[in-house]
PDB file of C-alpha atoms in Angstrom:
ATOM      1  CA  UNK A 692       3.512  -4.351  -8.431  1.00 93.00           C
ATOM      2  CA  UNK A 693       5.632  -6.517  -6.340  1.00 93.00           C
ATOM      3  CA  UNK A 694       7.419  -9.797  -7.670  1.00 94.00           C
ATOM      4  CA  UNK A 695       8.562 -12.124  -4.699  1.00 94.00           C
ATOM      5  CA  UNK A 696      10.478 -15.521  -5.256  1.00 94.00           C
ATOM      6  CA  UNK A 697       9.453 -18.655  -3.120  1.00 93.00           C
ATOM      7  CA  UNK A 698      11.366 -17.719   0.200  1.00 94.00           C
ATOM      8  CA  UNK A 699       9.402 -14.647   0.338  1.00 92.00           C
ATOM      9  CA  UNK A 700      12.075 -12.328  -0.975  1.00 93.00           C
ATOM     10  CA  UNK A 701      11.412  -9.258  -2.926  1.00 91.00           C
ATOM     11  CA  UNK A 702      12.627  -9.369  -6.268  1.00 92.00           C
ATOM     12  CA  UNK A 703      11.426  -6.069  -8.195  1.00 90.00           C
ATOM     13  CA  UNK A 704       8.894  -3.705  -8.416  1.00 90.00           C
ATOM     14  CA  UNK A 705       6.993  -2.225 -10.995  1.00 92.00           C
ATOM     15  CA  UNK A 706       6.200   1.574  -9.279  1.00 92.00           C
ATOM     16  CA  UNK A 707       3.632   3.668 -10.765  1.00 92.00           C
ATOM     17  CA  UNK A 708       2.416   7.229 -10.070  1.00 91.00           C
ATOM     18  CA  UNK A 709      -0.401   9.521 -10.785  1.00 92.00           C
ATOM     19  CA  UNK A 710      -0.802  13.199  -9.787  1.00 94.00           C
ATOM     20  CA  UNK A 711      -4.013  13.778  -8.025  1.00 92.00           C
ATOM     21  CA  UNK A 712      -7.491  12.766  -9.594  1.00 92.00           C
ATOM     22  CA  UNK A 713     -10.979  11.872  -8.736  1.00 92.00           C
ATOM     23  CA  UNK A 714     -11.098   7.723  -8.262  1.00 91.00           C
ATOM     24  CA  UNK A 715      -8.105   7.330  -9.149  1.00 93.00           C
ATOM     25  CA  UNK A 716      -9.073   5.831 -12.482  1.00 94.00           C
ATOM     26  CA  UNK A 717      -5.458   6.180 -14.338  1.00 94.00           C
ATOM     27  CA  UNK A 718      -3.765   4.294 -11.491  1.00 93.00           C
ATOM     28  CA  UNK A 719      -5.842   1.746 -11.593  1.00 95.00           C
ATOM     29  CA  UNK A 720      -6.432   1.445 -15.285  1.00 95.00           C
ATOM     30  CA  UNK A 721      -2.535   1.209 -15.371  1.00 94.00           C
ATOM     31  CA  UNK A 722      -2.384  -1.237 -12.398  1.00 94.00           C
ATOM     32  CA  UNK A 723      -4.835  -3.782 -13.965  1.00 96.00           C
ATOM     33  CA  UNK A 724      -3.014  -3.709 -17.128  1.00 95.00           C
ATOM     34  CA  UNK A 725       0.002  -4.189 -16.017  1.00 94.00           C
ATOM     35  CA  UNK A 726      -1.290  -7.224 -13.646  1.00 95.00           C
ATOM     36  CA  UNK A 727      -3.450  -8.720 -16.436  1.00 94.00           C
ATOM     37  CA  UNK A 728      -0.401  -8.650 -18.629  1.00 94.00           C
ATOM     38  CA  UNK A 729       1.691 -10.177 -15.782  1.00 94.00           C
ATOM     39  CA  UNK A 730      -1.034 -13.116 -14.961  1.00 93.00           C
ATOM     40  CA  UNK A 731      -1.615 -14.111 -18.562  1.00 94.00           C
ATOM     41  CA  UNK A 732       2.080 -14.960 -18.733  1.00 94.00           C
ATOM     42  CA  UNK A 733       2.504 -16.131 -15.419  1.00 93.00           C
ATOM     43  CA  UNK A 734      -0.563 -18.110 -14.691  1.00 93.00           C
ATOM     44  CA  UNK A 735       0.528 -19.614 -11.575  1.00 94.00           C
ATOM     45  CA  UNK A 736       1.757 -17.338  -9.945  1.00 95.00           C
ATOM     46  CA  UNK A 737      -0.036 -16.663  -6.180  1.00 96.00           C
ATOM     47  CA  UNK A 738      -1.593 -12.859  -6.327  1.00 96.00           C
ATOM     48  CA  UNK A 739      -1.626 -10.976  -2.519  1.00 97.00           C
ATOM     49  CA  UNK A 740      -3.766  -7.840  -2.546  1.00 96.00           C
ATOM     50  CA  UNK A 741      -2.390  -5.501   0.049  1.00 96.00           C
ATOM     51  CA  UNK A 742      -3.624  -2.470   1.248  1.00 94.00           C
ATOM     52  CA  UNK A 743      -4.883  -0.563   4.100  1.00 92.00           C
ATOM     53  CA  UNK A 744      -8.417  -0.600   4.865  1.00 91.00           C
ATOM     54  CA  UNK A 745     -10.013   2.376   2.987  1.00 92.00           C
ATOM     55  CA  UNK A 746     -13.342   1.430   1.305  1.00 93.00           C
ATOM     56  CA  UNK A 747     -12.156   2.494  -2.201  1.00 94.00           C
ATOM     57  CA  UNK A 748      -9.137   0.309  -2.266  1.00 94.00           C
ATOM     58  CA  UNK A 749     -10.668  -2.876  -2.008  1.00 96.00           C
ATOM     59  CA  UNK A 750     -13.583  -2.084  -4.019  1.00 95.00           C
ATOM     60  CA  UNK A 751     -10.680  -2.127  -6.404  1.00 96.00           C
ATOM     61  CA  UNK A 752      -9.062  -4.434  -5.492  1.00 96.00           C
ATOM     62  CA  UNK A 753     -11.430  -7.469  -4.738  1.00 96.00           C
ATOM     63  CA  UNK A 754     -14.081  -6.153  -7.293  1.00 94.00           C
ATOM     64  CA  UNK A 755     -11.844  -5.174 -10.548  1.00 95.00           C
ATOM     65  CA  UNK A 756      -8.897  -7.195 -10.187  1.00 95.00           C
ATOM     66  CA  UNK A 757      -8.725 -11.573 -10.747  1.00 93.00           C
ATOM     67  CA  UNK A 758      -8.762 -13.634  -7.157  1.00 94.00           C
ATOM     68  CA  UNK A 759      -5.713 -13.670  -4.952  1.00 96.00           C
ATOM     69  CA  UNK A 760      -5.127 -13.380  -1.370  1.00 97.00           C
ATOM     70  CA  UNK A 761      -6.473 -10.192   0.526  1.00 97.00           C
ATOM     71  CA  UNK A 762      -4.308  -9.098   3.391  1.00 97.00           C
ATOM     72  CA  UNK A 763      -4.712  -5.670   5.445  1.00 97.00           C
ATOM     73  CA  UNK A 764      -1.370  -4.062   5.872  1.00 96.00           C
ATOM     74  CA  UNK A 765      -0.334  -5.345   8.877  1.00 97.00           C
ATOM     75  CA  UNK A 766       1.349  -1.690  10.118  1.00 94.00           C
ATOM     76  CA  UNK A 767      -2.366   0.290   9.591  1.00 95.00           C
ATOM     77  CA  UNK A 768      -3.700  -2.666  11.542  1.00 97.00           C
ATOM     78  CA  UNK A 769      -1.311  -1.951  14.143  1.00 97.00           C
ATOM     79  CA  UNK A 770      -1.705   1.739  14.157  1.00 97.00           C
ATOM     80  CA  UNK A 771      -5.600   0.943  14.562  1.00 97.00           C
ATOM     81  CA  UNK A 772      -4.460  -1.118  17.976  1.00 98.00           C
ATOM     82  CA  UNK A 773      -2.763   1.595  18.958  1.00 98.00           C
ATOM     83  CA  UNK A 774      -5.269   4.119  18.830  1.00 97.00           C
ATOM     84  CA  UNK A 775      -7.637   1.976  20.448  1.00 98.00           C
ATOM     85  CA  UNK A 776      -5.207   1.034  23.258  1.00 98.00           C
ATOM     86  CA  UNK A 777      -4.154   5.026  23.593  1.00 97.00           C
ATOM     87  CA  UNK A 778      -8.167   5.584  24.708  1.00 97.00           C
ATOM     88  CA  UNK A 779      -8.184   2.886  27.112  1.00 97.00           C
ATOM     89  CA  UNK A 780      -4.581   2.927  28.999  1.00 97.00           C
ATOM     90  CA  UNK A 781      -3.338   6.415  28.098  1.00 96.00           C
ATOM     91  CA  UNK A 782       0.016   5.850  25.619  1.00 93.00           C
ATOM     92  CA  UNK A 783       2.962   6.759  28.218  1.00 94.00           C
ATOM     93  CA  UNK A 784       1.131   4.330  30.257  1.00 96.00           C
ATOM     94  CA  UNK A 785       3.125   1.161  31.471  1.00 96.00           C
ATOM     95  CA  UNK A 786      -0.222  -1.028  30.961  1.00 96.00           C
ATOM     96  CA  UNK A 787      -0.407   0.340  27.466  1.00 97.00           C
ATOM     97  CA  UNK A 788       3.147  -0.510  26.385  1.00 97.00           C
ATOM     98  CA  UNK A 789       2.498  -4.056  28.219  1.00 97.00           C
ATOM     99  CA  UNK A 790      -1.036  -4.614  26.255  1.00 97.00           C
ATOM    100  CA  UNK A 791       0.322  -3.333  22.681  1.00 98.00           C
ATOM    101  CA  UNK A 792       3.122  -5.999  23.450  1.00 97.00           C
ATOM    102  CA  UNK A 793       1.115  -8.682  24.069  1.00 97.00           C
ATOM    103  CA  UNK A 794      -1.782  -7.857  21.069  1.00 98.00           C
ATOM    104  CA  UNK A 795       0.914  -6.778  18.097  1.00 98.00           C
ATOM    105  CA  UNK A 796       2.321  -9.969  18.401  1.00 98.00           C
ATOM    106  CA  UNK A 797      -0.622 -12.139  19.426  1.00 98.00           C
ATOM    107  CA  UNK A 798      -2.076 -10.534  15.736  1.00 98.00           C
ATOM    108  CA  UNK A 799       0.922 -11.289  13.692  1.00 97.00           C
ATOM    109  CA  UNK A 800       1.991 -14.733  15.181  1.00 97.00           C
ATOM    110  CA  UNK A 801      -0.982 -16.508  16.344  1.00 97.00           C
ATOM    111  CA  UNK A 802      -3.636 -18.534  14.159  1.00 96.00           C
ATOM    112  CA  UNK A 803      -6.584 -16.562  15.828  1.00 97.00           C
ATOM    113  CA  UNK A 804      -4.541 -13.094  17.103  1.00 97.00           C
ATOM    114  CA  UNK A 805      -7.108 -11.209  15.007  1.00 98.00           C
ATOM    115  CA  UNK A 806      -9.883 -12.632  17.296  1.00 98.00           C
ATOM    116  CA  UNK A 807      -7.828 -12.395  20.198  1.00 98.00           C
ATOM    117  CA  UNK A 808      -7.560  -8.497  19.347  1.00 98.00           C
ATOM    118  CA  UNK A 809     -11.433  -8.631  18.916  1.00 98.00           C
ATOM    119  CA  UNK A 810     -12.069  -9.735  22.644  1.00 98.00           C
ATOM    120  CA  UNK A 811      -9.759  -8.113  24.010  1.00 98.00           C
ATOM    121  CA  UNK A 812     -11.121  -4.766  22.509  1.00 98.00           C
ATOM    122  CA  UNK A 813     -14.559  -5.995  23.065  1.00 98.00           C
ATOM    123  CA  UNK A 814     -13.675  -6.119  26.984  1.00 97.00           C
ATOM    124  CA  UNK A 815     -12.344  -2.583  26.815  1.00 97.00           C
ATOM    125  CA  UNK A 816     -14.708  -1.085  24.980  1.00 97.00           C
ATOM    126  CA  UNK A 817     -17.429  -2.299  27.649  1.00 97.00           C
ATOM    127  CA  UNK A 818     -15.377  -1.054  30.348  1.00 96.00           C
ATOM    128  CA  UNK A 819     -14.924   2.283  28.541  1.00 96.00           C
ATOM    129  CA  UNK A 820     -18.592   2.343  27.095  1.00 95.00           C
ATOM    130  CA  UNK A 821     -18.319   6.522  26.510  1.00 94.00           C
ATOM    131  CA  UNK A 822     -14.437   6.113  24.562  1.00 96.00           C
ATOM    132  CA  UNK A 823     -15.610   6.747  20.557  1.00 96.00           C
ATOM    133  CA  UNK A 824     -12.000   5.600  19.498  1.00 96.00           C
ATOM    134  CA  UNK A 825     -12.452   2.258  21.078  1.00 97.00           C
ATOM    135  CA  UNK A 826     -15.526   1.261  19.598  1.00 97.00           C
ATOM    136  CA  UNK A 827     -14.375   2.736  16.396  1.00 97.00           C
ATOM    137  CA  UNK A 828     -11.308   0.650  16.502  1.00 98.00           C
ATOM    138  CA  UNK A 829     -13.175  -2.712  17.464  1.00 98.00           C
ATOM    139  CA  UNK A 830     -15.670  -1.702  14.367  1.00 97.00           C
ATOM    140  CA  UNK A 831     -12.644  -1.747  12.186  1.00 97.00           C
ATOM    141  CA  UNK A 832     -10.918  -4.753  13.409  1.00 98.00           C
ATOM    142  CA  UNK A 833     -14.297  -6.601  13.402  1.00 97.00           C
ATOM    143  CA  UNK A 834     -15.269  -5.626   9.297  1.00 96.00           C
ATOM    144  CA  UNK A 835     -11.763  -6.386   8.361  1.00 96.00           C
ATOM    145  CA  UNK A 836     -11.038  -9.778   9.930  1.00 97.00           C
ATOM    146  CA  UNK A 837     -11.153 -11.755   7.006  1.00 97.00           C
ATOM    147  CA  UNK A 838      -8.070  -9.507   5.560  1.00 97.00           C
ATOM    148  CA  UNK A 839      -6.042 -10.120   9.001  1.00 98.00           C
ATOM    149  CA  UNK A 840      -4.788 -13.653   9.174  1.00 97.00           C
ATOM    150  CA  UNK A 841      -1.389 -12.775   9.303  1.00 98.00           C
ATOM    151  CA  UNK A 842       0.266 -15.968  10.373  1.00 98.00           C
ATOM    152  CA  UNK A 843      -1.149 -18.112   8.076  1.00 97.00           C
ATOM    153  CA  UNK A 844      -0.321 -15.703   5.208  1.00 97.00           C
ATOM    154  CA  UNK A 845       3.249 -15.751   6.712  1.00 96.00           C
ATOM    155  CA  UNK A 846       3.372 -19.151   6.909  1.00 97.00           C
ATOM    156  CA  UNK A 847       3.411 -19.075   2.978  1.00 96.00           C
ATOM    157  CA  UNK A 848       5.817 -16.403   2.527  1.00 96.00           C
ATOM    158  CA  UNK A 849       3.722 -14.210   1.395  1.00 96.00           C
ATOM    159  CA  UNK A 850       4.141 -10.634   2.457  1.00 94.00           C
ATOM    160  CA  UNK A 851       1.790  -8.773   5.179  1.00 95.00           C
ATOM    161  CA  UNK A 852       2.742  -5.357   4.698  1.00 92.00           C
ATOM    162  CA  UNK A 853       2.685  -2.670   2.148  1.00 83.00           C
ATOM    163  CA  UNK A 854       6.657  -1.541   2.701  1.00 77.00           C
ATOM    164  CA  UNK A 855       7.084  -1.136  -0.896  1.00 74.00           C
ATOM    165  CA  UNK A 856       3.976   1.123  -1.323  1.00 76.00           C
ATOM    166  CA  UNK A 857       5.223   3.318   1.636  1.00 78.00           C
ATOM    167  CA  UNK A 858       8.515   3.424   0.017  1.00 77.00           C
ATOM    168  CA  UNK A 859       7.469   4.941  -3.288  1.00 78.00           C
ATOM    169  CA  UNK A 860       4.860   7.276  -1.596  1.00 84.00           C
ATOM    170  CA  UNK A 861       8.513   8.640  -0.174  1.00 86.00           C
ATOM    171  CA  UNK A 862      11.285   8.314  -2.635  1.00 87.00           C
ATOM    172  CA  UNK A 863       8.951   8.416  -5.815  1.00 89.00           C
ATOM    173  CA  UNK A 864       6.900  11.171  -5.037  1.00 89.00           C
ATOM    174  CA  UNK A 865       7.492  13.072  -1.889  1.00 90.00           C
ATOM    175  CA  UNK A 866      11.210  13.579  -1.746  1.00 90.00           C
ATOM    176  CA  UNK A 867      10.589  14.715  -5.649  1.00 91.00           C
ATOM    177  CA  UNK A 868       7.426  16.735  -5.601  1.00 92.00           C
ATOM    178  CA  UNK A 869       6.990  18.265  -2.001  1.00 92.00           C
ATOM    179  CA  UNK A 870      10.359  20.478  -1.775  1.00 91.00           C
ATOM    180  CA  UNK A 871      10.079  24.284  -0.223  1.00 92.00           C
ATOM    181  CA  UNK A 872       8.431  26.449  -2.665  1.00 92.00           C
ATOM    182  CA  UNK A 873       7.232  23.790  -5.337  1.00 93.00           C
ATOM    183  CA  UNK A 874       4.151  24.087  -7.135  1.00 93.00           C
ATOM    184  CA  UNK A 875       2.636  22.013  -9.906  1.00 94.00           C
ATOM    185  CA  UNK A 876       0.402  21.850 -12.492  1.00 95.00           C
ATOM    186  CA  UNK A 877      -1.240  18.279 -13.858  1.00 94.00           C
ATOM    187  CA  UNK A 878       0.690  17.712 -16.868  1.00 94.00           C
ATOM    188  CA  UNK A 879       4.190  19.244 -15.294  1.00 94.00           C
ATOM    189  CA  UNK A 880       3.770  17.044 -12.744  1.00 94.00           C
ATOM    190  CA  UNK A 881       2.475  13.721 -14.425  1.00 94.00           C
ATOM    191  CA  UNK A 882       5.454  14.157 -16.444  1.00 92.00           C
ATOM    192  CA  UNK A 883       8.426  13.935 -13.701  1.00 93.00           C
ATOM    193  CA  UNK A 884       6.382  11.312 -12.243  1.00 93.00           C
ATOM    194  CA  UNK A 885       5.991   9.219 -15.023  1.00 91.00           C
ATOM    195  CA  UNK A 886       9.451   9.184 -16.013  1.00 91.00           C
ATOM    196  CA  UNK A 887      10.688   9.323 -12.119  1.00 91.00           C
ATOM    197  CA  UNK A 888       8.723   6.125 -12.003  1.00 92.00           C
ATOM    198  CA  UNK A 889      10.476   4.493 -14.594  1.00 91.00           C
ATOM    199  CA  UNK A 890      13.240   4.827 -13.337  1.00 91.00           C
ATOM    200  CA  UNK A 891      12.668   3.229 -10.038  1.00 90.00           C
ATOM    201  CA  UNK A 892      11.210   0.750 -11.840  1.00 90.00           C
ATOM    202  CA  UNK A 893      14.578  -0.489 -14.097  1.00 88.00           C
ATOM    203  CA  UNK A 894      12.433   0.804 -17.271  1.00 86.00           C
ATOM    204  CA  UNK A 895      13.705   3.894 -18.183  1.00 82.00           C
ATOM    205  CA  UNK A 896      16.167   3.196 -20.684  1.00 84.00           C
ATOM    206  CA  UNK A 897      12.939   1.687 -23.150  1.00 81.00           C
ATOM    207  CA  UNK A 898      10.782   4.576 -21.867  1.00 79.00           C
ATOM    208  CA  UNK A 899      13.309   6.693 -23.305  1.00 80.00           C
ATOM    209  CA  UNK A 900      13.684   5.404 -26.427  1.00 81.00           C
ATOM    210  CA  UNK A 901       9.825   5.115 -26.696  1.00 79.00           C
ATOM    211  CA  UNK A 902      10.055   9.013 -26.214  1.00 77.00           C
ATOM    212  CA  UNK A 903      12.782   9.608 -28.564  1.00 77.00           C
ATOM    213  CA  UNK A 904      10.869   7.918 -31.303  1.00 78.00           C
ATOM    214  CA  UNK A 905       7.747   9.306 -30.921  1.00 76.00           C
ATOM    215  CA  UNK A 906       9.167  13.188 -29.733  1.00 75.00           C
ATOM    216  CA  UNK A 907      12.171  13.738 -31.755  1.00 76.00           C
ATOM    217  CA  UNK A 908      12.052  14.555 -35.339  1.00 75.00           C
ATOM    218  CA  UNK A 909      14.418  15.496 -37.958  1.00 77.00           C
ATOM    219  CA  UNK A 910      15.482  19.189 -38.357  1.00 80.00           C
ATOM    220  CA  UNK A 911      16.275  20.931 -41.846  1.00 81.00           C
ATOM    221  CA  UNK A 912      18.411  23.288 -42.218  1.00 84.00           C
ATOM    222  CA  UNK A 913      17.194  25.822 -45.825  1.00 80.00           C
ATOM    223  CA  UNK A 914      20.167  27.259 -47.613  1.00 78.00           C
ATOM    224  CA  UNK A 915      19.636  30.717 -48.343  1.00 74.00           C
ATOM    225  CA  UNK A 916      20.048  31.700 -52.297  1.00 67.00           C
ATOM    226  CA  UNK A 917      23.499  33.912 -52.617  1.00 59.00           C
TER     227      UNK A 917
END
């Protein structure tokens, strides 16, 4: 949970991590809180949804959470155009490196690049009518247009990509949990994650306390009778 200021630079963010589980009901029961909390102090503040284009995200995320601005990371959509252009040019090609080019930036700089990607896939996937990664990749581009206008989301300085999400799937969890020989169970690992994500997050000085008072009690020492 990403605060930016007016010029579109990052300020902080809240990081939050969950060991594996079905839905992914803790992460987002601890997202929405901490959003609702955020929103019904800061009222007018913009709210940009951004995520890649898995189904369960923005079931989330348009369904569960208030009204804000839905953008598609703009790096999956580009890893999407490069899958698709891959099938149709071959990707050592010099008329793939010349069409990626031309349709990564036509996508993030022009008013209609999303539509422009859309035709221009359109055209390739008729000229390649037997390539399944081309018509998957127009398929994709075509049910998540809405979430792709990337210029006139930068035009606000709002942000277009999910950097700080990448970051934390890295430093917060991976550098931590995925070392040579590591194995863990649930509540071993919610633990280091919980408080390894307080700590990214400038919080774990009061998540420490919070622990101390609730975890630490008194000890009594008995004097034995001489």
């Amino acid at each position: 949970l990403t605060m930016y200021n007016s010029e579109g630079e990052r300020l902080s963010t809240r990081r939050f991590a969950r060991m594996p589980e079905r839905g992914k009901v803790s992460l987002k029961l601890s997202l929405k809180a901490a959003l609702g909390d955020l929103v019904s102090q800061r009222p007018d503040l913009t709210l940009v949804k951004v995520a890649d284009g898995a189904r369960d995200n923005w079931t989330f995320l348009s369904g569960d959470l208030p009204d804000g601005v839905e953008v598609l990371d703009f790096y999956h959509a580009v890893e999407h155009l490069t899958r698709a252009l891959a099938s149709a040019y071959g990707e050592s090609s010099p008329e793939f490196h010349h069409m990626h080019k031309r349709l990564r930036h036509k996508l993030r700089d022009s008013a209609d690049g999303v539509e422009q990607v859309i035709r221009s896939l359109r055209y390739l996937a008729k000229k390649h009518p037997r390539s399944k990664s081309i018509h998957t990749e127009l398929a994709y581009f075509r049910k998540n247009r809405a979430r792709m206008r990337y210029a006139a989301v930068a035009a606000e300085n709002l942000p277009i990509g999910s950097g700080a999400i990448e970051a934390a799937c890295k430093t917060l969890a991976s550098t931590r949990m995925k070392r040579s020989g590591m194995r863990w169970g649930h509540e071993g690992g919610q633990a280091v994650l919980t408080l390894r994500s307080r700590q990214q997050s400038g919080e774990f000085d009061l998540t420490w306390k919070l622990l101390h008072r609730d975890r630490v009690g008194s000890v009594h020492i008995h004097q034995q009778a001489a």
